[in-house]
Amino acid sequence: MGGVLDGMPPLVHIDLDAVRREVARRRPGHGPLVSQRQESDEVEILSGIAPDGRTLGTPIGFIVRNRDARSGDYADYDGRFRPNHADYTYWKKYGIHDFRGGGRASARETVSRVVAGAICRQWLDTLGVTVHAELLPGPDIEAAVAAGDSVGGAVRCTVTGLPVGVGEPVYDKLSARLAEAMMSINAVKAFEIGDGVAASSAFGSESMDSFVKTDDNADLTCASNHSGGVQGGISNGMPVTMTIHFKPTPTLMRPIETFDTAGNRVTVPPKGRHDPCVAVRAVPVVEAMAIITVADMMKSRGCLTR
């Protein structure tokens, strides 16, 4: 896996050890509740960062080499469509079914997002903007593993330190850009900002963020944050809060009835190394996509220094 990160300002010092630590948070094989694939996920910088760690202002190329790919684990999937997976739609769209893994529908591709986000985070740090995500309590993952099943999950993400005015009205809203970024992550089925779905059953008096002023020379702030830090598509200076919901992993460790490319009814066997809950390792991915989105919008707004 790899990528090219374009648009990073020059002369930002990048701590590559910090990048590696971020990538390690997403790495498989570090516990019984995640995929047992053993990847070192070593990041190699190909361009854009000088030997002393400073960005050059040119595209930053990087690669993360696969060390533990096992195409044979997927041989029994050849020509068989896993329900709720991208197998069928990819086959219908492109006319080919590459059974040796999920390809672009595999969570493996998210390692590139985490690398890019880890680099961008260090620029946002200089602007006083921080991003933190966490896995919310959900179904019992251990029970799902024991039953050969999988479960969904939700990740809560908060962006703090964002100044007032990031985002554009109507077609380039901060909330819309964040939604697009999060919905591009594998297995995401829903995105909420602020109160999200709960706002649809609330009274206006319950969801109103009343303005307060703490200092004569200070900007207005809010006594609550039901809107999640975004009003009219533009940041209002409050923390930007969002919740991202992930579906259960479609590949189960139990036989699944389905069809093959010839239209025959077949069985998908319980085989391979899969996450029983993709939301567990998605926490740094959510952070990365929030970071990349915010960094892109702040740069377009001219926020190169605090």
Short mmCIF file of C-alpha atoms in Angstrom, two decimals:
data_model
loop_
_atom_site.label_atom_id
_atom_site.label_comp_id
_atom_site.label_asym_id
_atom_site.label_seq_id
_atom_site.Cartn_x
_atom_site.Cartn_y
_atom_site.Cartn_z
CA MET A 1 0.00 0.00 0.00
CA GLY A 2 1.12 3.58 -0.50
CA GLY A 3 0.12 7.08 -1.39
CA VAL A 4 1.06 10.60 -2.32
CA LEU A 5 0.18 13.45 0.05
CA ASP A 6 0.07 16.72 -1.85
CA GLY A 7 -0.36 20.20 -0.39
CA MET A 8 1.67 19.97 2.81
CA PRO A 9 3.31 23.35 3.58
CA PRO A 10 7.11 23.48 3.53
CA LEU A 11 9.35 23.59 6.60
CA VAL A 12 7.06 21.56 8.86
CA HIS A 13 9.19 19.21 10.95
CA ILE A 14 7.87 15.65 10.74
CA ASP A 15 8.69 13.19 13.50
CA LEU A 16 8.70 9.86 11.63
CA ASP A 17 8.67 7.92 14.90
CA ALA A 18 5.36 9.63 15.70
CA VAL A 19 4.07 8.59 12.27
CA ARG A 20 5.07 4.99 12.99
CA ARG A 21 3.27 5.08 16.34
CA GLU A 22 0.08 6.24 14.65
CA VAL A 23 0.31 3.47 12.08
CA ALA A 24 0.94 0.92 14.85
CA ARG A 25 -2.44 1.80 16.37
CA ARG A 26 -4.13 0.47 13.22
CA ARG A 27 -1.83 -2.52 12.76
CA PRO A 28 -3.44 -6.00 12.77
CA GLY A 29 -2.28 -8.96 14.81
CA HIS A 30 -1.92 -7.25 18.20
CA GLY A 31 -4.82 -8.87 20.02
CA PRO A 32 -7.49 -11.60 19.87
CA LEU A 33 -10.26 -9.19 18.81
CA VAL A 34 -8.63 -8.05 15.57
CA SER A 35 -7.35 -9.70 12.39
CA GLN A 36 -4.44 -12.03 13.09
CA ARG A 37 -2.56 -10.91 10.00
CA GLN A 38 1.01 -10.13 11.11
CA GLU A 39 2.12 -6.94 9.37
CA SER A 40 5.04 -4.80 10.51
CA ASP A 41 3.53 -1.81 8.67
CA GLU A 42 6.88 -0.06 8.30
CA VAL A 43 6.49 3.31 6.57
CA GLU A 44 9.01 4.23 3.89
CA ILE A 45 9.13 7.88 2.82
CA LEU A 46 9.94 8.18 -0.88
CA SER A 47 9.83 11.95 -1.42
CA GLY A 48 8.80 15.31 0.01
CA ILE A 49 10.60 15.14 3.38
CA ALA A 50 14.26 16.15 3.76
CA PRO A 51 16.73 14.00 5.74
CA ASP A 52 16.40 16.42 8.67
CA GLY A 53 12.64 15.76 8.80
CA ARG A 54 11.42 19.02 7.28
CA THR A 55 8.77 19.02 4.56
CA LEU A 56 9.86 20.43 1.22
CA GLY A 57 6.46 21.65 0.06
CA THR A 58 6.54 19.00 -2.68
CA PRO A 59 4.35 15.86 -2.82
CA ILE A 60 5.15 13.40 -0.04
CA GLY A 61 5.32 9.88 -1.45
CA PHE A 62 5.30 6.86 0.85
CA ILE A 63 4.89 3.09 0.77
CA VAL A 64 3.97 0.39 3.30
CA ARG A 65 4.98 -3.02 2.03
CA ASN A 66 2.84 -6.10 2.67
CA ARG A 67 4.80 -8.75 4.58
CA ASP A 68 2.14 -11.31 5.49
CA ALA A 69 -0.20 -11.59 2.50
CA ARG A 70 -1.68 -15.08 2.04
CA SER A 71 -3.63 -15.24 -1.19
CA GLY A 72 -4.27 -18.95 -0.62
CA ASP A 73 -6.52 -18.12 2.32
CA TYR A 74 -9.03 -16.75 -0.19
CA ALA A 75 -8.91 -19.57 -2.77
CA ASP A 76 -12.31 -20.93 -1.67
CA TYR A 77 -13.84 -17.51 -2.38
CA ASP A 78 -13.03 -17.75 -6.10
CA GLY A 79 -16.19 -16.84 -8.02
CA ARG A 80 -18.34 -16.77 -4.87
CA PHE A 81 -20.07 -13.61 -3.71
CA ARG A 82 -19.94 -12.94 0.01
CA PRO A 83 -23.22 -11.29 1.09
CA ASN A 84 -22.81 -7.66 2.21
CA HIS A 85 -19.35 -7.56 0.64
CA ALA A 86 -18.23 -5.71 -2.49
CA ASP A 87 -17.61 -8.99 -4.38
CA TYR A 88 -20.81 -8.85 -6.46
CA THR A 89 -20.91 -5.14 -7.20
CA TYR A 90 -17.24 -5.08 -8.23
CA TRP A 91 -17.81 -8.09 -10.48
CA LYS A 92 -20.83 -6.49 -12.16
CA LYS A 93 -19.06 -3.16 -12.58
CA TYR A 94 -15.60 -4.34 -13.68
CA GLY A 95 -16.28 -7.83 -15.03
CA ILE A 96 -13.67 -9.51 -12.85
CA HIS A 97 -13.67 -11.03 -9.38
CA ASP A 98 -10.27 -10.95 -7.71
CA PHE A 99 -10.80 -13.41 -4.88
CA ARG A 100 -7.33 -12.89 -3.29
CA GLY A 101 -8.67 -10.43 -0.73
CA GLY A 102 -10.99 -7.46 -0.75
CA GLY A 103 -8.84 -5.30 -3.02
CA ARG A 104 -9.98 -1.70 -2.80
CA ALA A 105 -12.82 -2.83 -0.53
CA SER A 106 -10.31 -4.24 1.95
CA ALA A 107 -9.54 -2.43 5.19
CA ARG A 108 -5.89 -2.93 4.25
CA GLU A 109 -6.07 0.23 2.14
CA THR A 110 -6.75 2.35 5.23
CA VAL A 111 -3.09 2.13 6.26
CA SER A 112 -2.36 4.77 3.60
CA ARG A 113 -4.94 7.10 5.13
CA VAL A 114 -3.37 6.72 8.57
CA VAL A 115 0.11 7.53 7.24
CA ALA A 116 -1.18 10.69 5.52
CA GLY A 117 -3.16 11.68 8.61
CA ALA A 118 -0.16 11.17 10.89
CA ILE A 119 1.87 13.57 8.76
CA CYS A 120 -0.90 16.17 8.56
CA ARG A 121 -1.50 15.93 12.31
CA GLN A 122 1.94 17.35 12.97
CA TRP A 123 1.11 20.45 10.94
CA LEU A 124 -2.24 20.87 12.71
CA ASP A 125 -0.39 20.64 16.04
CA THR A 126 1.43 23.86 15.13
CA LEU A 127 -1.99 25.51 14.63
CA GLY A 128 -3.36 24.31 17.96
CA VAL A 129 -5.87 21.92 16.35
CA THR A 130 -6.21 18.44 17.86
CA VAL A 131 -8.22 15.39 16.78
CA HIS A 132 -9.17 12.49 19.04
CA ALA A 133 -11.45 9.50 18.45
CA GLU A 134 -12.59 6.60 20.61
CA LEU A 135 -14.59 3.41 20.25
CA LEU A 136 -18.01 3.68 21.86
CA PRO A 137 -19.44 0.85 23.97
CA GLY A 138 -21.22 -1.67 21.79
CA PRO A 139 -21.95 -5.36 21.25
CA ASP A 140 -19.85 -8.04 22.93
CA ILE A 141 -17.01 -8.69 20.47
CA GLU A 142 -15.66 -11.70 22.39
CA ALA A 143 -19.06 -13.37 22.27
CA ALA A 144 -19.20 -12.74 18.52
CA VAL A 145 -15.76 -14.30 18.02
CA ALA A 146 -16.77 -17.38 20.02
CA ALA A 147 -19.87 -17.77 17.84
CA GLY A 148 -17.98 -17.26 14.57
CA ASP A 149 -19.95 -14.06 14.07
CA SER A 150 -19.12 -10.38 13.72
CA VAL A 151 -20.50 -7.12 15.12
CA GLY A 152 -20.73 -3.49 14.16
CA GLY A 153 -19.51 -0.55 16.17
CA ALA A 154 -19.42 3.22 16.48
CA VAL A 155 -16.52 5.66 16.77
CA ARG A 156 -16.83 9.11 18.32
CA CYS A 157 -14.44 11.80 17.01
CA THR A 158 -13.79 15.31 18.30
CA VAL A 159 -11.83 18.15 16.69
CA THR A 160 -10.79 20.90 19.10
CA GLY A 161 -9.04 24.21 18.50
CA LEU A 162 -10.67 24.84 15.13
CA PRO A 163 -11.16 28.60 14.63
CA VAL A 164 -14.46 30.16 13.64
CA GLY A 165 -14.99 30.29 9.88
CA VAL A 166 -13.74 26.99 8.46
CA GLY A 167 -16.12 25.73 5.79
CA GLU A 168 -18.19 27.31 3.03
CA PRO A 169 -21.95 27.77 2.68
CA VAL A 170 -24.10 25.37 0.65
CA TYR A 171 -21.75 23.15 -1.41
CA ASP A 172 -18.50 23.00 0.56
CA LYS A 173 -19.71 22.79 4.12
CA LEU A 174 -17.32 21.55 6.79
CA SER A 175 -19.95 19.01 7.87
CA ALA A 176 -20.45 17.81 4.29
CA ARG A 177 -16.72 17.40 3.69
CA LEU A 178 -16.34 15.45 6.94
CA ALA A 179 -19.33 13.27 6.03
CA GLU A 180 -17.83 12.51 2.62
CA ALA A 181 -14.48 11.65 4.20
CA MET A 182 -15.99 9.33 6.80
CA MET A 183 -18.38 7.64 4.39
CA SER A 184 -15.38 6.81 2.18
CA ILE A 185 -13.99 4.52 4.91
CA ASN A 186 -14.69 0.81 4.44
CA ALA A 187 -17.81 -0.47 6.22
CA VAL A 188 -19.13 2.95 7.31
CA LYS A 189 -22.92 3.07 7.06
CA ALA A 190 -23.85 6.29 8.88
CA PHE A 191 -22.40 9.65 9.91
CA GLU A 192 -23.72 12.03 12.57
CA ILE A 193 -22.54 15.48 13.55
CA GLY A 194 -23.44 16.97 16.90
CA ASP A 195 -26.69 15.46 18.18
CA GLY A 196 -27.13 13.78 14.83
CA VAL A 197 -30.16 11.51 14.61
CA ALA A 198 -31.29 12.51 18.10
CA ALA A 199 -31.93 16.06 16.83
CA SER A 200 -34.75 14.76 14.61
CA SER A 201 -36.85 13.89 17.67
CA ALA A 202 -35.93 16.88 19.86
CA PHE A 203 -37.67 20.18 20.50
CA GLY A 204 -35.95 23.36 19.33
CA SER A 205 -35.66 24.50 22.92
CA GLU A 206 -33.81 21.29 23.76
CA SER A 207 -31.26 21.52 20.95
CA MET A 208 -30.57 25.26 21.02
CA ASP A 209 -26.94 26.32 21.54
CA SER A 210 -27.33 29.64 23.36
CA PHE A 211 -24.53 32.17 22.93
CA VAL A 212 -22.41 33.33 25.84
CA LYS A 213 -19.54 35.79 26.10
CA THR A 214 -16.75 35.31 28.61
CA ASP A 215 -14.75 38.43 27.80
CA ASP A 216 -15.48 41.79 26.21
CA ASN A 217 -12.89 41.18 23.50
CA ALA A 218 -13.58 37.49 22.98
CA ASP A 219 -15.61 35.80 20.27
CA LEU A 220 -19.01 34.47 21.17
CA THR A 221 -19.13 30.88 22.35
CA CYS A 222 -21.97 28.50 23.16
CA ALA A 223 -23.30 27.22 26.45
CA SER A 224 -23.92 23.80 24.82
CA ASN A 225 -22.82 22.05 21.64
CA HIS A 226 -25.82 20.26 20.14
CA SER A 227 -24.81 21.41 16.65
CA GLY A 228 -21.40 19.74 16.97
CA GLY A 229 -19.34 22.87 16.35
CA VAL A 230 -20.79 23.52 12.89
CA GLN A 231 -23.54 25.98 11.98
CA GLY A 232 -24.49 26.77 8.41
CA GLY A 233 -21.68 24.46 7.34
CA ILE A 234 -19.09 26.71 9.02
CA SER A 235 -17.14 26.05 12.23
CA ASN A 236 -18.34 28.17 15.15
CA GLY A 237 -15.31 27.75 17.43
CA MET A 238 -16.80 24.95 19.52
CA PRO A 239 -15.40 21.40 19.36
CA VAL A 240 -16.49 19.62 16.20
CA THR A 241 -18.09 16.36 17.32
CA MET A 242 -19.12 13.48 15.08
CA THR A 243 -20.10 9.83 15.37
CA ILE A 244 -19.31 7.26 12.67
CA HIS A 245 -21.16 3.94 12.52
CA PHE A 246 -19.62 0.75 11.08
CA LYS A 247 -21.46 -2.33 9.87
CA PRO A 248 -20.47 -5.84 10.99
CA THR A 249 -17.67 -7.51 9.03
CA PRO A 250 -19.37 -9.39 6.13
CA THR A 251 -17.01 -12.40 6.27
CA LEU A 252 -17.99 -14.74 9.10
CA MET A 253 -16.21 -17.69 10.64
CA ARG A 254 -19.17 -19.92 9.82
CA PRO A 255 -20.50 -21.27 6.48
CA ILE A 256 -22.57 -18.77 4.50
CA GLU A 257 -25.00 -19.67 1.70
CA THR A 258 -24.62 -17.57 -1.43
CA PHE A 259 -24.27 -17.72 -5.24
CA ASP A 260 -21.32 -17.90 -7.61
CA THR A 261 -20.60 -16.16 -10.92
CA ALA A 262 -22.45 -18.92 -12.80
CA GLY A 263 -25.60 -18.42 -10.73
CA ASN A 264 -25.21 -21.63 -8.76
CA ARG A 265 -26.03 -21.80 -5.08
CA VAL A 266 -22.79 -22.41 -3.16
CA THR A 267 -21.32 -22.08 0.32
CA VAL A 268 -18.63 -19.64 1.43
CA PRO A 269 -16.44 -21.52 3.93
CA PRO A 270 -15.23 -20.01 7.22
CA LYS A 271 -11.67 -19.16 6.27
CA GLY A 272 -9.22 -16.24 6.40
CA ARG A 273 -8.03 -13.62 8.86
CA HIS A 274 -10.70 -11.01 9.39
CA ASP A 275 -11.62 -8.41 12.01
CA PRO A 276 -14.72 -9.50 13.95
CA CYS A 277 -15.41 -5.78 14.49
CA VAL A 278 -13.81 -3.36 12.03
CA ALA A 279 -14.61 -0.40 14.29
CA VAL A 280 -11.86 -1.46 16.72
CA ARG A 281 -9.02 -0.70 14.29
CA ALA A 282 -10.99 2.09 12.61
CA VAL A 283 -10.38 4.58 15.43
CA PRO A 284 -7.06 5.90 14.00
CA VAL A 285 -8.57 5.78 10.49
CA VAL A 286 -11.41 8.07 11.57
CA GLU A 287 -8.89 10.41 13.17
CA ALA A 288 -6.81 10.41 9.99
CA MET A 289 -9.74 11.29 7.74
CA ALA A 290 -10.83 14.08 10.09
CA ILE A 291 -7.27 15.41 10.16
CA ILE A 292 -6.82 15.32 6.39
CA THR A 293 -10.19 17.01 5.80
CA VAL A 294 -9.62 19.76 8.35
CA ALA A 295 -6.04 20.36 7.17
CA ASP A 296 -7.21 20.66 3.57
CA MET A 297 -9.94 23.14 4.46
CA MET A 298 -7.72 25.20 6.72
CA LYS A 299 -5.03 25.47 4.07
CA SER A 300 -7.58 26.59 1.48
CA ARG A 301 -8.64 29.24 4.01
CA GLY A 302 -5.05 30.46 4.30
CA CYS A 303 -4.44 29.14 7.83
CA LEU A 304 -0.74 28.41 7.44
CA THR A 305 0.22 29.72 10.88
CA ARG A 306 -1.59 30.17 14.18
#
